[in-house]
Structures are given as C-alpha cells and as structure tokens.
Coordinates of C-alpha atoms in Angstrom, one line a residue:
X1 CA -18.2 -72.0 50.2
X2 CA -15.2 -73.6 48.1
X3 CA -15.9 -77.0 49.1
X4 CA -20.0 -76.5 48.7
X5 CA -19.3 -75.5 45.4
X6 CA -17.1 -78.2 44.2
X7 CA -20.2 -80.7 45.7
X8 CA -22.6 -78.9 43.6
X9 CA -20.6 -79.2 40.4
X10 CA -20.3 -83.0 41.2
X11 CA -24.1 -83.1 41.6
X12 CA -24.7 -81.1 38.5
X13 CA -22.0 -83.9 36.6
X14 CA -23.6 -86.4 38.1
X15 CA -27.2 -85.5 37.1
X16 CA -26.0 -84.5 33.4
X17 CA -23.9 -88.4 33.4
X18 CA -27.5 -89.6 34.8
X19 CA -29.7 -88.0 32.4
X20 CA -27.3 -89.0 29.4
X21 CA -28.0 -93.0 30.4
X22 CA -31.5 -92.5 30.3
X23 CA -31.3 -91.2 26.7
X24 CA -29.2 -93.6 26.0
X25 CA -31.5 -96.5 27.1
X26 CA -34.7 -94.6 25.6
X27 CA -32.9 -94.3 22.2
X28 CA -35.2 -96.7 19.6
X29 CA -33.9 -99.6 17.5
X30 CA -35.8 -99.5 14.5
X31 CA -36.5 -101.9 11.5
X32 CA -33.6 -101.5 8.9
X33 CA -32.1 -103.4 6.2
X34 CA -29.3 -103.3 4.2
X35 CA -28.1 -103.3 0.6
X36 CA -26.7 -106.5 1.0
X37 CA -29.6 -108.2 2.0
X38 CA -31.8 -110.1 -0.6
X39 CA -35.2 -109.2 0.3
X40 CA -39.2 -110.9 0.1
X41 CA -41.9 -107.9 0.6
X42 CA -45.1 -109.7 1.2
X43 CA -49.1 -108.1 1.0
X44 CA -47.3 -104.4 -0.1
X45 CA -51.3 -103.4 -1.3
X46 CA -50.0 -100.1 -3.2
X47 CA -46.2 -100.8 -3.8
X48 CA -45.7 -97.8 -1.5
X49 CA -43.5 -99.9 1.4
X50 CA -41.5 -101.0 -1.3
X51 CA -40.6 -97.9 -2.9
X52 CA -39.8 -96.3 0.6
X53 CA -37.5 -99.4 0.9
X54 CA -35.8 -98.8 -2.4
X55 CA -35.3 -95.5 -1.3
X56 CA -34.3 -96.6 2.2
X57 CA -31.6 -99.2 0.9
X58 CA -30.4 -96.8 -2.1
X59 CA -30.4 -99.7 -3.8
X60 CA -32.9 -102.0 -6.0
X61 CA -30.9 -105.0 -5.6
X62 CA -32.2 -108.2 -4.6
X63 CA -35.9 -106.8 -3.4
X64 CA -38.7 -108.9 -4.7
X65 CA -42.4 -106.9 -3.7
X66 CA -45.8 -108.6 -4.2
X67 CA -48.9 -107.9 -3.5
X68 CA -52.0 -110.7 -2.9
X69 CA -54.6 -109.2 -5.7
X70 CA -53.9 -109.9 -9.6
X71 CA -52.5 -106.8 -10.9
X72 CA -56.1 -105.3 -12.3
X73 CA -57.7 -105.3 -9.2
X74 CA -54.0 -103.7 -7.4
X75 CA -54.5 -100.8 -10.1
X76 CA -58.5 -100.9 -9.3
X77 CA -58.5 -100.8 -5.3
X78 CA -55.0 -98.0 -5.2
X79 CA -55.0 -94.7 -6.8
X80 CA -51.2 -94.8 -6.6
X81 CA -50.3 -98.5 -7.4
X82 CA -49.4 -97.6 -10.7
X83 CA -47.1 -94.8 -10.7
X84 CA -45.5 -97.2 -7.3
X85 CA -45.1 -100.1 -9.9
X86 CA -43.7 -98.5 -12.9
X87 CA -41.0 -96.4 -10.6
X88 CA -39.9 -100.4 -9.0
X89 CA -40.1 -102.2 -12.3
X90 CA -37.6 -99.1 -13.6
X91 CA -35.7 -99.3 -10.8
X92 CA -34.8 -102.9 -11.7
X93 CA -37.3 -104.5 -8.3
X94 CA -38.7 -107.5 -9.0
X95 CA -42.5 -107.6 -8.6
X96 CA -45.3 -109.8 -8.9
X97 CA -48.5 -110.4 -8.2
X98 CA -51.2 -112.9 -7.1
X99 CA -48.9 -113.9 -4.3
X100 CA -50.5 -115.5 -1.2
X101 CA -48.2 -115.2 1.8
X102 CA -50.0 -118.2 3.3
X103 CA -49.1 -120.6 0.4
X104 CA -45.8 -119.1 -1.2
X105 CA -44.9 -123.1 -2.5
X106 CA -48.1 -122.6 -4.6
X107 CA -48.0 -119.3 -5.5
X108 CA -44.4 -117.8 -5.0
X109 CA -43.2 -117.6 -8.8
X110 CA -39.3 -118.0 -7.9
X111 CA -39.6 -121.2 -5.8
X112 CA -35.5 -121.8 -5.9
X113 CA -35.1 -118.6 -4.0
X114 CA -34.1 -117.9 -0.5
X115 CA -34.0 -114.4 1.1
X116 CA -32.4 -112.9 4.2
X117 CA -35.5 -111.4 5.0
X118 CA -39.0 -111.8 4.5
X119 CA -41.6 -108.7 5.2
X120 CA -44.9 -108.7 5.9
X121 CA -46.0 -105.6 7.3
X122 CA -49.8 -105.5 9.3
X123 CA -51.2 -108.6 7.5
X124 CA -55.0 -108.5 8.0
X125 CA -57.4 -111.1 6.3
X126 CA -59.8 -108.5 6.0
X127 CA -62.6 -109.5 9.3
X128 CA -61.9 -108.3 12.7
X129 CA -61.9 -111.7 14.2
X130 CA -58.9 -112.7 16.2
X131 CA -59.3 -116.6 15.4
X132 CA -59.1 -115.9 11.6
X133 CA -56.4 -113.9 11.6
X134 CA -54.7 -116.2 13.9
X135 CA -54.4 -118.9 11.4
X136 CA -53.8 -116.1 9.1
X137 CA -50.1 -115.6 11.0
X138 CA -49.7 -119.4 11.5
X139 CA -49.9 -120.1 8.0
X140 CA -47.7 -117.2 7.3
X141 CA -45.0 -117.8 9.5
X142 CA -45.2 -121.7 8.5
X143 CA -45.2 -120.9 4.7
X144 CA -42.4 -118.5 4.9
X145 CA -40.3 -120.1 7.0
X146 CA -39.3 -122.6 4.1
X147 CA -38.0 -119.3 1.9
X148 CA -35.5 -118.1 4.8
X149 CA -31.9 -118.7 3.8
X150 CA -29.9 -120.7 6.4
X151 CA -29.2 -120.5 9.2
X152 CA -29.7 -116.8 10.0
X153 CA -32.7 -115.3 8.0
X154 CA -35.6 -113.7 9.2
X155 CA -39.0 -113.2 8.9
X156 CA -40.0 -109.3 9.7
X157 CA -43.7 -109.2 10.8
X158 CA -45.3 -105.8 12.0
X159 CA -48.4 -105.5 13.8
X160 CA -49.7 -102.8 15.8
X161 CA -49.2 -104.3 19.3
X162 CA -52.4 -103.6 21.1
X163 CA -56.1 -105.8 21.0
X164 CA -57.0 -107.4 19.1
X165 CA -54.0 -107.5 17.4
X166 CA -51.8 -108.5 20.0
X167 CA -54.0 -111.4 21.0
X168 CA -53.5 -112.9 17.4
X169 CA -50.8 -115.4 19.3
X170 CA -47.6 -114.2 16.7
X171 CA -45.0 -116.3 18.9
X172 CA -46.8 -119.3 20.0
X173 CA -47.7 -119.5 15.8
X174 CA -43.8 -119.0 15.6
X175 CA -42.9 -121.8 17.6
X176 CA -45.3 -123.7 16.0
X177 CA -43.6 -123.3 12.1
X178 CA -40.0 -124.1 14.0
X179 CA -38.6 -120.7 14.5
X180 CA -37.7 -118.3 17.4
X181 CA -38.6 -114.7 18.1
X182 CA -35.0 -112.9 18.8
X183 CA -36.0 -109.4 18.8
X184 CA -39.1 -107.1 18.5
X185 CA -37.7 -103.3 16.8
X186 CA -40.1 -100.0 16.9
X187 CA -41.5 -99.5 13.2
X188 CA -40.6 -96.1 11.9
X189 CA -42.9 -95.9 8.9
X190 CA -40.4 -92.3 7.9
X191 CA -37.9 -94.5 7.1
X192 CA -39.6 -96.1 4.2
X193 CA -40.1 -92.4 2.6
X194 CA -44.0 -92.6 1.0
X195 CA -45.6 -95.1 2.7
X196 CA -48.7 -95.2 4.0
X197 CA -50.8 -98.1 5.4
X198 CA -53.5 -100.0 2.9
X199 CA -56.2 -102.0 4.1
X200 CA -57.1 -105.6 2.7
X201 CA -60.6 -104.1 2.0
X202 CA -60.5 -100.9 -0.2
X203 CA -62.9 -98.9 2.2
X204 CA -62.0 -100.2 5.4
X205 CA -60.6 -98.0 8.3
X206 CA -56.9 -97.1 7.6
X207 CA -54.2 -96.9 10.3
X208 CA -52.3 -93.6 10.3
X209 CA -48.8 -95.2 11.2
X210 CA -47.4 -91.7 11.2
X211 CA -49.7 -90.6 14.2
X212 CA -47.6 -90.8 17.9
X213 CA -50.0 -92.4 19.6
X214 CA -50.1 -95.3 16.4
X215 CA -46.0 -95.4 15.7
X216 CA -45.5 -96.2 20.0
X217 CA -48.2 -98.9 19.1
X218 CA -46.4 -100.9 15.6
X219 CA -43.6 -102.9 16.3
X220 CA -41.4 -105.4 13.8
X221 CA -41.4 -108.5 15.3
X222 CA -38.2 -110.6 14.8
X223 CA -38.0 -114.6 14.2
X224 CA -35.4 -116.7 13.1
X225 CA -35.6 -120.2 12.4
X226 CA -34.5 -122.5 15.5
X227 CA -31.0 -124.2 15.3
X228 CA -32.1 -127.6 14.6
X229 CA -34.4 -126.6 11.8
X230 CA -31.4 -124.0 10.6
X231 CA -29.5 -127.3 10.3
X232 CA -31.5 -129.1 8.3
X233 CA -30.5 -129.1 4.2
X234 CA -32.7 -125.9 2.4
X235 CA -36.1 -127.1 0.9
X236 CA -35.3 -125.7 -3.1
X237 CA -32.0 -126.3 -3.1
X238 CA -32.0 -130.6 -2.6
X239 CA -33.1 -132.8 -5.4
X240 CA -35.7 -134.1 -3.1
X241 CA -36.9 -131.1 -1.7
X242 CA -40.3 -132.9 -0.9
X243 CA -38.4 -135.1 1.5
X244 CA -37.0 -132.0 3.2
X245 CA -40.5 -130.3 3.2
X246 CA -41.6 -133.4 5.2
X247 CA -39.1 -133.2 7.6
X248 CA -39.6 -129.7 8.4
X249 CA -43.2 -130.4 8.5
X250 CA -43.1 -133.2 10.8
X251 CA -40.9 -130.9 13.1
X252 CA -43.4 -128.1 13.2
X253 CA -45.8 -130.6 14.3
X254 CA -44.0 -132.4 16.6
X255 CA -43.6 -128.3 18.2
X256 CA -47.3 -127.7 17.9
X257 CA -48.1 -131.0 19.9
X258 CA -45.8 -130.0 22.5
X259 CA -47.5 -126.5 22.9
X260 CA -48.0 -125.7 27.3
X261 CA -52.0 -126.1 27.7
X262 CA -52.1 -122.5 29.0
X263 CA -51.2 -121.2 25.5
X264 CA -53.5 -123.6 23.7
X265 CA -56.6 -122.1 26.2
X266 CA -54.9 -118.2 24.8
X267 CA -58.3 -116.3 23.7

C-alpha cells in the first residue's frame, strides 16, 4: 500500500511537471514595443492603433502615426478620427497625413529619420485581388526598408494569416527588398487599448480582431534587414544618399533575380 502510494504521488508530480511544460510552450509571444523605441505607424485609418500604442508604451515619445488619406477625407471616412487625433497631437505624437507606405521617399515628410520599428498593421489596397495586393506588400517592405535604423530595426507587418491573405507572398517580397523574416508574434489587438480595425474603403467588411476565431488568425510578421544590407552606410544620413539608394536598389534586384522558380510560379 505504502509503496503504491508513494508511485501514485510520483505519477500525480509527474503529470502536474507535464502539464506545466505544456503551458509553458502554449504561452503566446505577442507584439510589444517599448518606450525606448522610436516608432513609424503606417495606414492607422482612424488613429485608433496609435492611441492604444500611446497607451501601451505609457509614453508619446518618438511615435510618428500617419494615415494614407489627406486629413479631410480621415475626418470624412471615421467618426472617431478626430477626437483619436487631437488626444496624439496633445499627447506630444507626431502625426501626419497623405503618407503612402509604398513611396515613403516621396511622401514621408521627415526623410532624415530612421526608426526602430516600422508598423503597418492589415494593409489592404482596397480590391480582393491577391496580385494587387502583392505588389502592395513588395512595395511596402522595399519602401520601408530604407527608413529602418541599422543594423537591427524592424519592420512589423500584420495580416490575418489565412487566404487570400496568406497567399499575398509577405516573405518572398521580403527577400526581395533585402531583408529577413526573424520571427512571426500573435497580434493581441487588447494591448493597443481602443483599437479597432478600419477598412481602406469606408463601407467595406470590417475584421473583428477581437473575435477568437479572428485574433488565432492575425499574426505580426517580423523582418529585419539582412546583414550585408545592415552593413551598408544609412540612406539619409550620407551626403550622397542617392548613391546609397542605388546600391540598396541594385541589391534588392540582384535578390529578386535570384528568386527559386517554385516561388516565382506562387499563385
């Protein structure tokens, strides 16, 4: 009896040790950022990603947000964009508008900046066709990855990570523009307290991040730049920085060119 009792405790210890490693290996790693970290918010339709990062950080410092319509047609298309605007601009946030993740050289108003990381959080060009918004993401990820400071910077970009989103080819575009994808994190939209997700097109169908079945589904995909473009001098801080551009350029293409047929043929 003694000795069938002491095995049963050992199960029971053995089974709690167990279960305990599971948890441990189920518990999420979500996107987070820190007050340290100077920060680009790209496409934030309503402001309301950037106020739950002001309120995730505790701090306003170094957080740029932007949004890709004019600031008339941000307070036309969102009930809420104004209220989100004054409370950032208060705050001391940075944000502008008229900001086209695709071309930030052309459009980005504070060209001589570089930020640890850049967000972009579901970027949709507004038609549900995979080839559109696949060069959507490829000229995102090339665009941005010129802002990233060196040599550890990332970009942040969320999607929801089922068709047709996931066939919108977010690494092979990545290896394209010279960087690396180091790690994809679970997307938590409580962490960001008040935000909610905005369509491109004020009456298209909304994603309700909050839901389970949606939150298992959005992910923050992680890329860094790849050590020898890390290496290379940073774009707006050179006198030539068109010289550097070219370089950079020339490496992304070199990349694309070298691309495995299979993931050229990717549908």
């Amino acid at each position: 009896m003694a000795k069938g009792g002491k095995g049963g405790r050992g199960k029971r210890q053995a089974n709690s040790k167990s279960a305990q490693s599971k948890h441990k290996k189920k518990a999420k790693r979500t996107t987070a950022y820190t007050s340290d970290q100077s920060i680009l918010v790209l496409g934030d339709g309503d402001f309301s990603f950037s106020n739950g990062l002001l309120d995730h950080r505790q701090s306003p410092k170094q957080i740029i947000a932007t949004s890709y319509d004019s600031h008339a047609v941000t307070l036309e298309k969102y009930t809420h964009a104004e209220m989100a605007i004054q409370r950032l601009t208060a705050a001391g946030v940075g944000v502008l508008h008229g900001v086209d993740a695709c071309h930030l050289d052309k459009t980005f108003q504070l060209a001589n900046h570089a930020f640890d990381r850049i967000v972009f959080n579901f970027p949709h060009a507004g038609k549900q066709r995979v080839h559109i918004n696949r060069y959507l993401i490829q000229e995102f990820l090339a665009s941005a990855a010129l802002f990233l400071k060196r040599p550890h910077g990332q970009i942040h970009l969320t999607l929801k990570l089922r068709p047709p989103y996931s066939n919108w080819g977010s690494e092979t575009a990545a290896a394209e523009a010279g960087l690396c994808h180091v790690d994809t994190l679970d997307f938590d939209s409580t962490s960001f307290p008040g935000y909610h997700h905005q369509t491109t097109l004020k009456d298209a169908k909304h994603l309700d991040i909050a839901s389970d079945k949606a939150a298992k589904a959005c992910k923050t995909l992680v890329f860094q730049l790849t050590k020898q473009l890390a290496q290379l001098p940073d774009a707006r801080k050179v006198p030539d920085r068109t010289a550097v551009k070219a370089r950079v350029k020339r490496k992304q293409q070199r990349a694309k060119k070298q691309k495995k047929p299979s993931t050229a043929a990717e549908t």
